[in-house]
Coordinates of C-alpha atoms (C1' of nucleotides) in Angstrom, one line a residue:
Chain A
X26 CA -25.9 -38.7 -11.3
X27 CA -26.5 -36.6 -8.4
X28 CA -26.2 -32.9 -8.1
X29 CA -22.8 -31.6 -6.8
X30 CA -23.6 -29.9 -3.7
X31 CA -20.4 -27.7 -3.5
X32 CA -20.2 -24.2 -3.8
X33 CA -19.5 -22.8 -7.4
X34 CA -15.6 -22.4 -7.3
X35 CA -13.8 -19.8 -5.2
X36 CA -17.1 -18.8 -4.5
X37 CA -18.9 -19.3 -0.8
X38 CA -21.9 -20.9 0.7
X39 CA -22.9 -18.2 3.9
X40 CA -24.7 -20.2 6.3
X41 CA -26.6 -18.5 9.1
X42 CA -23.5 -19.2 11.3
X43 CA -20.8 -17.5 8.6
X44 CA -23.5 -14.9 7.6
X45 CA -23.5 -14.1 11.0
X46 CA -19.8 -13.3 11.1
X47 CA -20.0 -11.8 7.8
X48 CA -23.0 -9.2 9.1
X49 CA -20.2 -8.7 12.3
X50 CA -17.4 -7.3 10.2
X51 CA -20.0 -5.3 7.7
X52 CA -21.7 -3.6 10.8
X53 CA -18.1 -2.4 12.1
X54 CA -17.3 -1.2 8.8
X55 CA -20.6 0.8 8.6
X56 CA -20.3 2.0 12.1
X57 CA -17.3 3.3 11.5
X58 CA -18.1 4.9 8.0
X59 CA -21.1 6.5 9.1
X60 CA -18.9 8.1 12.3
X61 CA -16.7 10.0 10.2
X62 CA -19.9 11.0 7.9
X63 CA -19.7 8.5 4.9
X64 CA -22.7 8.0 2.8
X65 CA -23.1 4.2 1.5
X66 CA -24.1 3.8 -2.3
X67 CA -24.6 0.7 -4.6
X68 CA -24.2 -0.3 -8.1
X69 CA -25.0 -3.0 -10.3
X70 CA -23.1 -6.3 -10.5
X71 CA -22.6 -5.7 -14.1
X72 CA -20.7 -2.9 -15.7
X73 CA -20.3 -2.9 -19.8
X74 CA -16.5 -3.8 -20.9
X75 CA -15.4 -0.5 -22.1
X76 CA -15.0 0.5 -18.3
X77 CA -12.5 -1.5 -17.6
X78 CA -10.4 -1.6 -20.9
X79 CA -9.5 2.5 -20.1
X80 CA -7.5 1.8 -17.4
X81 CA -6.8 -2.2 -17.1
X82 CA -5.2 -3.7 -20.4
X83 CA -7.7 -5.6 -22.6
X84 CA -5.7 -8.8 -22.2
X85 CA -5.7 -8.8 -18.0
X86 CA -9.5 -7.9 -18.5
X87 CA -10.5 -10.9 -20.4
X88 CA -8.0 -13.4 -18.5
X89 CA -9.3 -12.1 -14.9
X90 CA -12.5 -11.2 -15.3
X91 CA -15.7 -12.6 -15.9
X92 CA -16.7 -11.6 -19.8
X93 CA -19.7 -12.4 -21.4
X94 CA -21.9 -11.4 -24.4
X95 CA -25.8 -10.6 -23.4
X96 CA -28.9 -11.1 -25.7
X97 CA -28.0 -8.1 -26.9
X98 CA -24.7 -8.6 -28.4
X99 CA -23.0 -6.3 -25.6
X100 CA -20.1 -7.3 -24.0
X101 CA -20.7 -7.5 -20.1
X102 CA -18.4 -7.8 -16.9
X103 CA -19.3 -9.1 -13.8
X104 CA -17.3 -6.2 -11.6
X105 CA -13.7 -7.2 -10.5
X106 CA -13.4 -3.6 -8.4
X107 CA -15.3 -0.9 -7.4
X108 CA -13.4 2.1 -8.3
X109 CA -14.4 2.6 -11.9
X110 CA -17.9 2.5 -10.9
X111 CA -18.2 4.7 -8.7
X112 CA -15.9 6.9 -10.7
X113 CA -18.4 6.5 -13.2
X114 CA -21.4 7.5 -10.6
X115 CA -19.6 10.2 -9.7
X116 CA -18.7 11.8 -12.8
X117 CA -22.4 11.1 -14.1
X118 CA -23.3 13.8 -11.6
X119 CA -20.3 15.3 -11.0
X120 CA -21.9 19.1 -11.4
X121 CA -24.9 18.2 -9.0
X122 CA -22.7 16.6 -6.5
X123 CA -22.0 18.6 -3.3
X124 CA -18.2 18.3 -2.4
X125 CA -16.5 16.8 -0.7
X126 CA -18.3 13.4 -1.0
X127 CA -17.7 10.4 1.2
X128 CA -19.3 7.8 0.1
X129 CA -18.6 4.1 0.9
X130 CA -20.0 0.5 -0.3
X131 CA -19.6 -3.0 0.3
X132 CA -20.0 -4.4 -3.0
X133 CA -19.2 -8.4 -3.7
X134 CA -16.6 -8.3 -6.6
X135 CA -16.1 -11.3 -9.2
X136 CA -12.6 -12.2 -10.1
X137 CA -11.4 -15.1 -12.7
X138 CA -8.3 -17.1 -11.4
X139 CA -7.1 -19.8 -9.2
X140 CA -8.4 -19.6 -5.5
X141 CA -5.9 -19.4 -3.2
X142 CA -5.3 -18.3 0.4
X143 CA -6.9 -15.0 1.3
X144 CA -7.8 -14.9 -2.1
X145 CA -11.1 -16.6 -4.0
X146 CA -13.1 -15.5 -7.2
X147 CA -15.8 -14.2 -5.5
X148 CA -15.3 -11.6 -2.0
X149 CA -17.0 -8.6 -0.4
X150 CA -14.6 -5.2 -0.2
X151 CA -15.0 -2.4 1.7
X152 CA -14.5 0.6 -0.4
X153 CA -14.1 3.9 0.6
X154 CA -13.7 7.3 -0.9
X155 CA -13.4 11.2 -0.7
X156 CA -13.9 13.0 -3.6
X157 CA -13.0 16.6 -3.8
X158 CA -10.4 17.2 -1.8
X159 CA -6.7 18.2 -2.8
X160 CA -4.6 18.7 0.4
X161 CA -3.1 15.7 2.7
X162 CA -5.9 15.6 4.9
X163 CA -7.8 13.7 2.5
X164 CA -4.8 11.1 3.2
X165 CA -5.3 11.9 7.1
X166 CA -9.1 10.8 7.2
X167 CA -8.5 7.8 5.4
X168 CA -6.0 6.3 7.4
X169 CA -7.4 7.2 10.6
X170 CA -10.5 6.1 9.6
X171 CA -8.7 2.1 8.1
X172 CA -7.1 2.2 12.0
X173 CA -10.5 3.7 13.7
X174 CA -11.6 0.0 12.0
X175 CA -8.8 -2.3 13.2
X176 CA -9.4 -1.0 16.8
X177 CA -13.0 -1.2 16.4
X178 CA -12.7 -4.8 15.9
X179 CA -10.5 -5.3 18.9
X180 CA -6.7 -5.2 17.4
X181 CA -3.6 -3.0 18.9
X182 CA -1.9 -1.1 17.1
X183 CA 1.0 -3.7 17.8
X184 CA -1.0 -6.0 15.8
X185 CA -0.5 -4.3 12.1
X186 CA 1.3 -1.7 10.4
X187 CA 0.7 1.1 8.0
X188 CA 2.9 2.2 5.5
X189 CA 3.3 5.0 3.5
X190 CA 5.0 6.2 0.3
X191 CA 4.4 8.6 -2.8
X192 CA 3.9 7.6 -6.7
X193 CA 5.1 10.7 -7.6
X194 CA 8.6 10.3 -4.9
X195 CA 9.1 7.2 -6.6
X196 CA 8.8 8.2 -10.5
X197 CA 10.9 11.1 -9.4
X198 CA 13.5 9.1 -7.8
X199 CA 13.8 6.2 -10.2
X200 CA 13.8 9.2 -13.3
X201 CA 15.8 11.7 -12.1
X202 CA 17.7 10.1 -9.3
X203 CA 18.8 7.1 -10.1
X204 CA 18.5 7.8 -13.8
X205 CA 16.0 5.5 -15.2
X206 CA 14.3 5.8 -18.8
X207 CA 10.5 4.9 -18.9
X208 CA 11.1 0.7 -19.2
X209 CA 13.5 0.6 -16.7
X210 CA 11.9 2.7 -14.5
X211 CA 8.3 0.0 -14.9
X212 CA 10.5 -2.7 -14.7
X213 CA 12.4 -1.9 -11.9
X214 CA 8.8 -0.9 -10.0
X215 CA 7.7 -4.4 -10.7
X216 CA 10.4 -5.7 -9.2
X217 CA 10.5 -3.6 -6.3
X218 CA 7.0 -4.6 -5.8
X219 CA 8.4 -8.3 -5.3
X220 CA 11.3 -7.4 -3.4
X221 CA 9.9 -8.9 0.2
X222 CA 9.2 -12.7 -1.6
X223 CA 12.9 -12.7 -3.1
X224 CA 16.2 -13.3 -1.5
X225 CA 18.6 -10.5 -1.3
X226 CA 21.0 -11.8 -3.8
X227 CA 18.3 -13.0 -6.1
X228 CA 16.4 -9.2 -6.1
X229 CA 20.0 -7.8 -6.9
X230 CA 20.7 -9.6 -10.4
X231 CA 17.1 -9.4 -11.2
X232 CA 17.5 -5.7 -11.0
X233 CA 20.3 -6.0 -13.0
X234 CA 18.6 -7.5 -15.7
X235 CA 16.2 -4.9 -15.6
X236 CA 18.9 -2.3 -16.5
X237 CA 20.3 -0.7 -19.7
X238 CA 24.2 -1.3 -19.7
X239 CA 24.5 2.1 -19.4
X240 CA 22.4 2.3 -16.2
X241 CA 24.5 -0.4 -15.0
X242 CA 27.9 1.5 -16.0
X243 CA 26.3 4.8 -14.2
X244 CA 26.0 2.9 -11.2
X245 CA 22.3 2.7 -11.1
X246 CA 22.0 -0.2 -9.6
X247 CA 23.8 0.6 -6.5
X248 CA 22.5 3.7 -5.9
X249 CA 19.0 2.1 -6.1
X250 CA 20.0 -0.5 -3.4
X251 CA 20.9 2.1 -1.5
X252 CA 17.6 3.8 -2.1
X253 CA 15.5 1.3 -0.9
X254 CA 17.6 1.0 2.3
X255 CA 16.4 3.6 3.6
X256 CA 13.6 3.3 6.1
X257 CA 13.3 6.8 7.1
X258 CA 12.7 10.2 4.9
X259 CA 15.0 11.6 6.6
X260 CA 17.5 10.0 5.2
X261 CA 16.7 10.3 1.6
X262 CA 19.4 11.8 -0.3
X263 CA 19.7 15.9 -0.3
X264 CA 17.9 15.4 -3.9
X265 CA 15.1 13.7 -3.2
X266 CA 14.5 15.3 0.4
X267 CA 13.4 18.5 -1.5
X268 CA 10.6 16.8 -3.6
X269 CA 7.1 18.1 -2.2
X270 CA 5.7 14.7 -1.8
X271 CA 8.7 14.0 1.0
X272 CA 7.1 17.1 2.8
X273 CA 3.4 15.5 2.4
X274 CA 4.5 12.8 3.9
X275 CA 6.2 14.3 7.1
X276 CA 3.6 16.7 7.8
X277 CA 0.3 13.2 7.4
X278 CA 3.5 11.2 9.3
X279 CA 3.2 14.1 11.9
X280 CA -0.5 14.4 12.2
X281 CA -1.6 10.9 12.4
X282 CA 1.2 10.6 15.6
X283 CA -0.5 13.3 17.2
X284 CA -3.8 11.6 16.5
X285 CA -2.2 8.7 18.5
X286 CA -1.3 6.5 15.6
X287 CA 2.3 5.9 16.1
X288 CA 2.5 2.8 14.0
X289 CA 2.9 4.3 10.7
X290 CA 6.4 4.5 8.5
X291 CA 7.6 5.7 5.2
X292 CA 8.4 2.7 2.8
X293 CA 9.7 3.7 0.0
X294 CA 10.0 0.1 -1.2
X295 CA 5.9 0.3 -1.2
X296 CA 4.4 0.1 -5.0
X297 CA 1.1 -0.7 -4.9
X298 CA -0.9 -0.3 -8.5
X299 CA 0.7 1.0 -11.0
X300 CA -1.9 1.8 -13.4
X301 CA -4.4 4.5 -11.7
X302 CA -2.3 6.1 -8.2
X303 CA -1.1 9.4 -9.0
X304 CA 1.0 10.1 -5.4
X305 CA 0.8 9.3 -2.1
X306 CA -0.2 5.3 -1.6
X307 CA -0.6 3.4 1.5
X308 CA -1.1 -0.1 3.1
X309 CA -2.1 -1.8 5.8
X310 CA 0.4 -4.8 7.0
X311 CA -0.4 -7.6 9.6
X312 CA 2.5 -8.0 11.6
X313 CA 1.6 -11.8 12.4
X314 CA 4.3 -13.7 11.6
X315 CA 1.8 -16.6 10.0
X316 CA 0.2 -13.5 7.4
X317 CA 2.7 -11.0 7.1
X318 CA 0.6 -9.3 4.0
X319 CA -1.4 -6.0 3.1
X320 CA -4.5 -6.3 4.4
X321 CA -5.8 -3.2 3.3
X322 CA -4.2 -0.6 0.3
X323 CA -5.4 2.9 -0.8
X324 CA -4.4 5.8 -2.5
X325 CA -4.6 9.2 -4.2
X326 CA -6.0 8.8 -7.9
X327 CA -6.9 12.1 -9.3
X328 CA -7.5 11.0 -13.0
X329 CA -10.2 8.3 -12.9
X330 CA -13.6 10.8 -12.7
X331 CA -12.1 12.4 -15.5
X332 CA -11.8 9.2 -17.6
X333 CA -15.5 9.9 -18.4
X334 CA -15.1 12.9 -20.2
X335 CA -15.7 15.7 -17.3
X336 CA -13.0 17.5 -15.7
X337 CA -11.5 15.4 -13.0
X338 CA -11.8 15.6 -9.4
X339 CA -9.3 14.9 -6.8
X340 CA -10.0 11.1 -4.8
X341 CA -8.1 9.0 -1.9
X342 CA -9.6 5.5 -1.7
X343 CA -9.0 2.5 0.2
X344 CA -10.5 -1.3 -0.3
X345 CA -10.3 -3.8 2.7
X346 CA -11.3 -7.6 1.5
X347 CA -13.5 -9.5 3.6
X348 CA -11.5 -12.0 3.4
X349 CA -8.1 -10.8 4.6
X350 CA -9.9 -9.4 7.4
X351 CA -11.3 -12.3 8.3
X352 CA -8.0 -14.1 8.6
X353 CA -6.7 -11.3 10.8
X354 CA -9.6 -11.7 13.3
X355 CA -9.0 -15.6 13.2
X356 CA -4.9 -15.2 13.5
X357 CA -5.3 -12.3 16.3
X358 CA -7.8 -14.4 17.9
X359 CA -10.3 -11.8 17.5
X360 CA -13.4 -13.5 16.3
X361 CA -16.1 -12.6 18.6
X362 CA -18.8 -15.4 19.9
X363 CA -21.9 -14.4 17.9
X364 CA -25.3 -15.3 19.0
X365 CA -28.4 -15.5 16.3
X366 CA -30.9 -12.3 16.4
X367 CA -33.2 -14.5 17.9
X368 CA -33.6 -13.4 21.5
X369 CA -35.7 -16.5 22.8
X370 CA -36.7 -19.6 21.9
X371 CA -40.3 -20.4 22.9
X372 CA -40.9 -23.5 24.1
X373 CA -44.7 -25.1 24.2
X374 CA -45.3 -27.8 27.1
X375 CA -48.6 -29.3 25.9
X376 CA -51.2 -29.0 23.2
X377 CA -51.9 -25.1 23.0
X378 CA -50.6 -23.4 20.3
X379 CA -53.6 -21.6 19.5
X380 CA -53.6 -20.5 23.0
X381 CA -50.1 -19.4 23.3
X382 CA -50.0 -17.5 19.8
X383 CA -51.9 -13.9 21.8
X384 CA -48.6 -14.0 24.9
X385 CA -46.1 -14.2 21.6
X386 CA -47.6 -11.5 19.3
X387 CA -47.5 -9.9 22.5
X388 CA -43.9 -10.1 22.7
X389 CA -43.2 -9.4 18.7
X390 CA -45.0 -6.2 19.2
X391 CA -42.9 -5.2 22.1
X392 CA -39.6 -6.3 19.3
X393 CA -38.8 -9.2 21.0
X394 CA -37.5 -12.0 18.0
X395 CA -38.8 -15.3 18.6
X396 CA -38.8 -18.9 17.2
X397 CA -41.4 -21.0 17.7
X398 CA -41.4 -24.7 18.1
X399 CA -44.0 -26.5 16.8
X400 CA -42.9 -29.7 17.3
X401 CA -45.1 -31.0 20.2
X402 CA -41.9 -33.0 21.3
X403 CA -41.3 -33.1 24.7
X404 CA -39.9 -30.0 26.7
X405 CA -36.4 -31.3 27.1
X406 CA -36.3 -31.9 23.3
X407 CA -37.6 -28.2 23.1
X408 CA -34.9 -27.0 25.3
X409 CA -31.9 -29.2 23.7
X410 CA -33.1 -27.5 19.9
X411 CA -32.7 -24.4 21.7
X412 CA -29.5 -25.0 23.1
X413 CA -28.3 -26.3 19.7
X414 CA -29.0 -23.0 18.4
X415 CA -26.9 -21.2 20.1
X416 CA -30.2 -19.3 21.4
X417 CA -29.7 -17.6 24.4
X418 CA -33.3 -17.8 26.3
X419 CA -36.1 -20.1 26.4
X420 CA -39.5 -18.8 26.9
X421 CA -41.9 -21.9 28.6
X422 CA -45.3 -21.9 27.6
X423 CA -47.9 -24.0 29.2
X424 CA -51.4 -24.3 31.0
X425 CA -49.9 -22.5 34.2
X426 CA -48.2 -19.6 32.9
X427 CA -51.1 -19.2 30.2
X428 CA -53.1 -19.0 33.6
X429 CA -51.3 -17.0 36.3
X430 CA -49.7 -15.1 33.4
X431 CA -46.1 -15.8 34.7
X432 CA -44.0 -17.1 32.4
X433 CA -41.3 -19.3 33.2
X434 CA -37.9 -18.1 30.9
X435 CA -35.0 -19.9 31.4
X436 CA -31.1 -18.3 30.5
X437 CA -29.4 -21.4 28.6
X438 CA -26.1 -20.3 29.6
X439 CA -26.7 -19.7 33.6
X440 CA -29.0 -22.3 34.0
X441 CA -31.3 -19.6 35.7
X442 CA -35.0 -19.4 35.6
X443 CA -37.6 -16.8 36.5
X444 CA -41.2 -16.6 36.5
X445 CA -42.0 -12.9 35.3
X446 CA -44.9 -11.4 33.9
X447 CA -44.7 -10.6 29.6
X448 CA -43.6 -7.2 30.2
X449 CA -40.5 -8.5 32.6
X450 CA -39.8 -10.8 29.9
X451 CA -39.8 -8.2 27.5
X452 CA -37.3 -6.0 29.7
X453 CA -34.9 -8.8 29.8
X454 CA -34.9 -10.1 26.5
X455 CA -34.2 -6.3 25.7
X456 CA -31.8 -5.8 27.9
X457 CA -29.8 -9.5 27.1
X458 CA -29.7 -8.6 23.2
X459 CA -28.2 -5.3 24.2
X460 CA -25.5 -6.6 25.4
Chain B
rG7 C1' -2.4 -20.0 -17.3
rU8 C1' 2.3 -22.9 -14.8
rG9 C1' 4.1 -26.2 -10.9
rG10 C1' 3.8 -29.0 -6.1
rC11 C1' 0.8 -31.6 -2.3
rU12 C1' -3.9 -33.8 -1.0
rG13 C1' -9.1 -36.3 -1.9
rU14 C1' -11.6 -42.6 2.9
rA15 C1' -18.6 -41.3 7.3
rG16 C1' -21.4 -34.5 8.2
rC17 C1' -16.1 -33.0 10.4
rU18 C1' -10.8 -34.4 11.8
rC19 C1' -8.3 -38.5 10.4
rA20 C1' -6.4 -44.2 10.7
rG21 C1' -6.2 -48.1 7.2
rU22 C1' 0.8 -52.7 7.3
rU23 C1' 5.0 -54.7 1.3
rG24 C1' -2.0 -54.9 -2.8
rG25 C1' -5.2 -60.0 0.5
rU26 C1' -11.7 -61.8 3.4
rU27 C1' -17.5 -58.5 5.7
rA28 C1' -14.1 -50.5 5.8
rG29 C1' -12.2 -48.2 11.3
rA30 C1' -11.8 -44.4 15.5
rG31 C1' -12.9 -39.7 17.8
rC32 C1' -16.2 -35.8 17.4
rG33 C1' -21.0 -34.7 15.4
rU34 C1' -26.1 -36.6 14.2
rC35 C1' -30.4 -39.6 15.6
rG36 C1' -32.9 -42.8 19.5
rG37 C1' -33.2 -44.2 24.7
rA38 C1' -32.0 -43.8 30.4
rU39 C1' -40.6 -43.9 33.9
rU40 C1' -43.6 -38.4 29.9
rG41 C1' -42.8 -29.4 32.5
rU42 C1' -36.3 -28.4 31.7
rG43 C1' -31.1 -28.7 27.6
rG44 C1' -25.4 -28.7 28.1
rU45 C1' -22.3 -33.4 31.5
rU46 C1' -22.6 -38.9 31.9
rC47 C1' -24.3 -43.9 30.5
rC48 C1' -26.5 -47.3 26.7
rG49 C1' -27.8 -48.0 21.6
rA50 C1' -28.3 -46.9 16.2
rA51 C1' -27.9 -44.8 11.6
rG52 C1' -24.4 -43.0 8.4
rG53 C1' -19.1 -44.8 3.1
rC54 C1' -19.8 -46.2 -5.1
rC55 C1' -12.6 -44.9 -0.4
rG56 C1' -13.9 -37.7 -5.4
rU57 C1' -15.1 -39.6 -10.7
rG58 C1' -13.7 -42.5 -15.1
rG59 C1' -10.5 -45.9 -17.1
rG60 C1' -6.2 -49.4 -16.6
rU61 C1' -2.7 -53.2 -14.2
rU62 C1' -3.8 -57.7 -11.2
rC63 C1' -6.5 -63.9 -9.3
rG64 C1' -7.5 -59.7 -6.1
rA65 C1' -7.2 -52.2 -5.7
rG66 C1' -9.1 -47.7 -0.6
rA67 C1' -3.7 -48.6 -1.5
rC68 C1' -0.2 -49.1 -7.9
rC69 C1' -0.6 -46.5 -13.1
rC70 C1' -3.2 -42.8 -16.4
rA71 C1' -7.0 -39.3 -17.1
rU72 C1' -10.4 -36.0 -15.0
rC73 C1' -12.7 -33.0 -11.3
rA74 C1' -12.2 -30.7 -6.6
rG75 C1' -9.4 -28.6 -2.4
rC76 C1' -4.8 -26.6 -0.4
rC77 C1' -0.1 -24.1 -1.4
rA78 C1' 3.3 -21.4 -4.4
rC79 C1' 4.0 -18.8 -9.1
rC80 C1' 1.7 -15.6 -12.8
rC81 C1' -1.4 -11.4 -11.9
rC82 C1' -3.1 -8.1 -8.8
rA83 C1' -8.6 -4.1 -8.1

RNA sequence: GUGGCUGUAGCUCAGUUGGUUAGAGCGUCGGAUUGUGGUUCCGAAGGCCGUGGGUUCGAGACCCAUCAGCCACCCCA
């Protein structure tokens, strides 16, 4: 019986060619990161149960996640997010720490369930934090930064949409508004999450169900329809318009126009999490018609540090997937044309690789990559490896140029060759990888 | 976890109501007088028809199971 040669499920084989694309969309995200002064940190794979059970329930933990027992009886999870560990890292230092902290990561995260379109058991997320800081502009970095990233891959702002809305607007309105108790009010939420994948007429005696009779008999229902009709805060009802949160969202609405993002909106219909986002929330949508989902999500959540027992600290976070983003580059036709690091292939013509090893350490030193064929094969054979790697130069080596010291490198792509002394070869090579 | 669709060469697929030795394109490899690739031309290799069972004189086609993939649901960091 032979070996299976596929891919654990859900999980991926990166070949030089997808690790290449991979190391593309990780280098953006850094770039951008680092610009706006965010320190990367790491953790292990593994985190001990109890982590997760504080803010998950224990039942979604064992179904979604990968559990296990070690040698030591311990229970262990292979980490389905990266929030409560770095929550943990955090409050693990939390006096020591020098506020505020941006810190970022691009941790691989393990989830159990069925593999599906943008979604597979194992993916890479960009996470992103600021710890310490209270007031909106906490929001404000981390939204400019998520769109400093989509134009830093190449999208317009046409391309996607962000949307914003508050945890606490929405408690308030669904409480006090509309007049919910605590299970209508989750039920409702849930259902409001859904609203986009559900017809009109479906959505409305689903959130009938969801109410009391006497919700229903108040009139709850209609004046939550109404409610999530509304697609601008300014047309909340005179209740709701006082509610701080309305005037947070304004004033970050206000300030990320005049940082020339205009394509953000208020969505009140927007839930996001549940469990851990204490007020404002937002998303990233791509508007393509083919993947009209959240690409990206974030939020305030003030409470998690303090989960381990220290005071809390304020934190806005957002995770991008690797794989959603990876669709968005594909659907927006945005996928660069990556060459390997390798700047030239050398090419031997004739017997001498002992005499062509000095001219290529030569070259290394300088920090010119090169790949060096061995074969013996004959110089067309050399070039068409070359070629097949997608490499963009050949370097010719033989009696002659080993001689005279001129070196015949050929561009693959123009057809063009020069005879140039090592140092010339080593200003073009640069020069070609800088591009 | 639930449901639907799909598994034929490395890839994309064709294969008639079940009927002889299983097909194409692309890719791969070899060659077209030995220091120049991509194009072109010639040639070759490559398949337990996902796996196991069943029906049948006969199965790549039909049935059951199983595994895998895709899609939706569930769930969502």
């Amino acid at each position: 019986m032979a070996l299976s040669k596929q891919p654990y499920k859900g999980a991926r084989d990166f070949y030089p060619s997808d690790k290449r694309l991979q190391k593309y969309m990780f280098d953006i995200w850094r770039q951008v990161c680092e610009r706006y002064g965010y320190e990367e940190y790491d953790a292990p794979i593994l985190e001990p149960l109890e982590i997760y059970l504080a803010k998950t329930g224990e039942e979604i933990v064992n179904e979604q996640t990968y559990v296990f027992e070690d040698r030591g009886k311990r229970k262990v999870v292979i980490r389905p997010e990266m929030t409560p560990t770095v929550s943990r890292m955090v409050a693990a230092q939390r006096q020591e720490l020098a506020y505020p902290l941006r810190w970022y990561s691009i941790p691989n995260l393990w989830r159990y369930e069925r593999p599906q379109r943008g979604r597979l058991r194992e993916h890479w997320q960009l996470n992103v934090d600021l710890f310490g800081v209270e007031g909106v502009e906490a929001e404000l970095e981390m939204i400019s930064m998520a769109d400093a990233m989509f134009k830093a891959f190449g999208a317009s702002s046409d391309m996607y949409e962000i949307r914003l809305n508050s945890r606490k607007l929405v408690d308030e309105a669904l409480a006090s508004y509309v007049g919910l108790d605590k299970q209508e009010a989750h039920d409702v939420a849930k259902l409001i999450d859904k609203k986009a994948k559900m017809e009109r007429g479906k959505f409305i005696s689903a959130i009938d169900g969801a109410l009391s009779s006497k919700s229903r008999q108040g009139g709850a229902a209609e004046k939550l329809l109404a409610l999530l009709d509304v697609k601008n805060l300014k047309k909340l009802p005179a209740e709701l318009a006082k509610h701080p949160s309305v005037s947070e969202i304004e004033a970050l609405l206000n300030m990320l126009s005049n940082g020339g993002i205009k394509n953000a909106r208020f969505d009140i219909g927007l839930m996001r999490g549940f469990d851990y986002y204490t007020d404002i929330i937002f998303e990233v949508f791509d508007k393509h018609p083919d993947n009209n989902r959240s690409m990206l999500g974030g939020g305030r959540y003030d409470g998690l540090v303090g989960l381990f027992g220290v005071p809390p600290v304020p934190t806005v976070g957002f995770g991008w997937g690797d794989v959603t983003l990876a669709n968005f580059l594909e659907l927006h036709r945005l996928m660069p044309e990556l060459k390997p690091e390798t700047d030239a292939y050398v090419a031997l013509a004739g017997d001498i690789q002992a005499a062509a090893a000095k001219p290529v350490a030569e070259l290394r030193q300088l920090g010119i990559n090169l790949a060096v064929d061995f074969s013996g094969r004959k110089l067309g054979d050399q070039l068409k490896t070359a070629s097949k790697k997608s490499i963009r130069y050949v370097l010719v080596i033989g009696e002659s140029e080993l001689k005279t010291g001129k070196y015949n490198l050929k561009n693959l792509q123009s057809g063009k060759e020069q005879s140039l002394s090592l140092k010339a070869v080593a200003k073009t090579l640069k020069e070609a990888s800088q591009q």
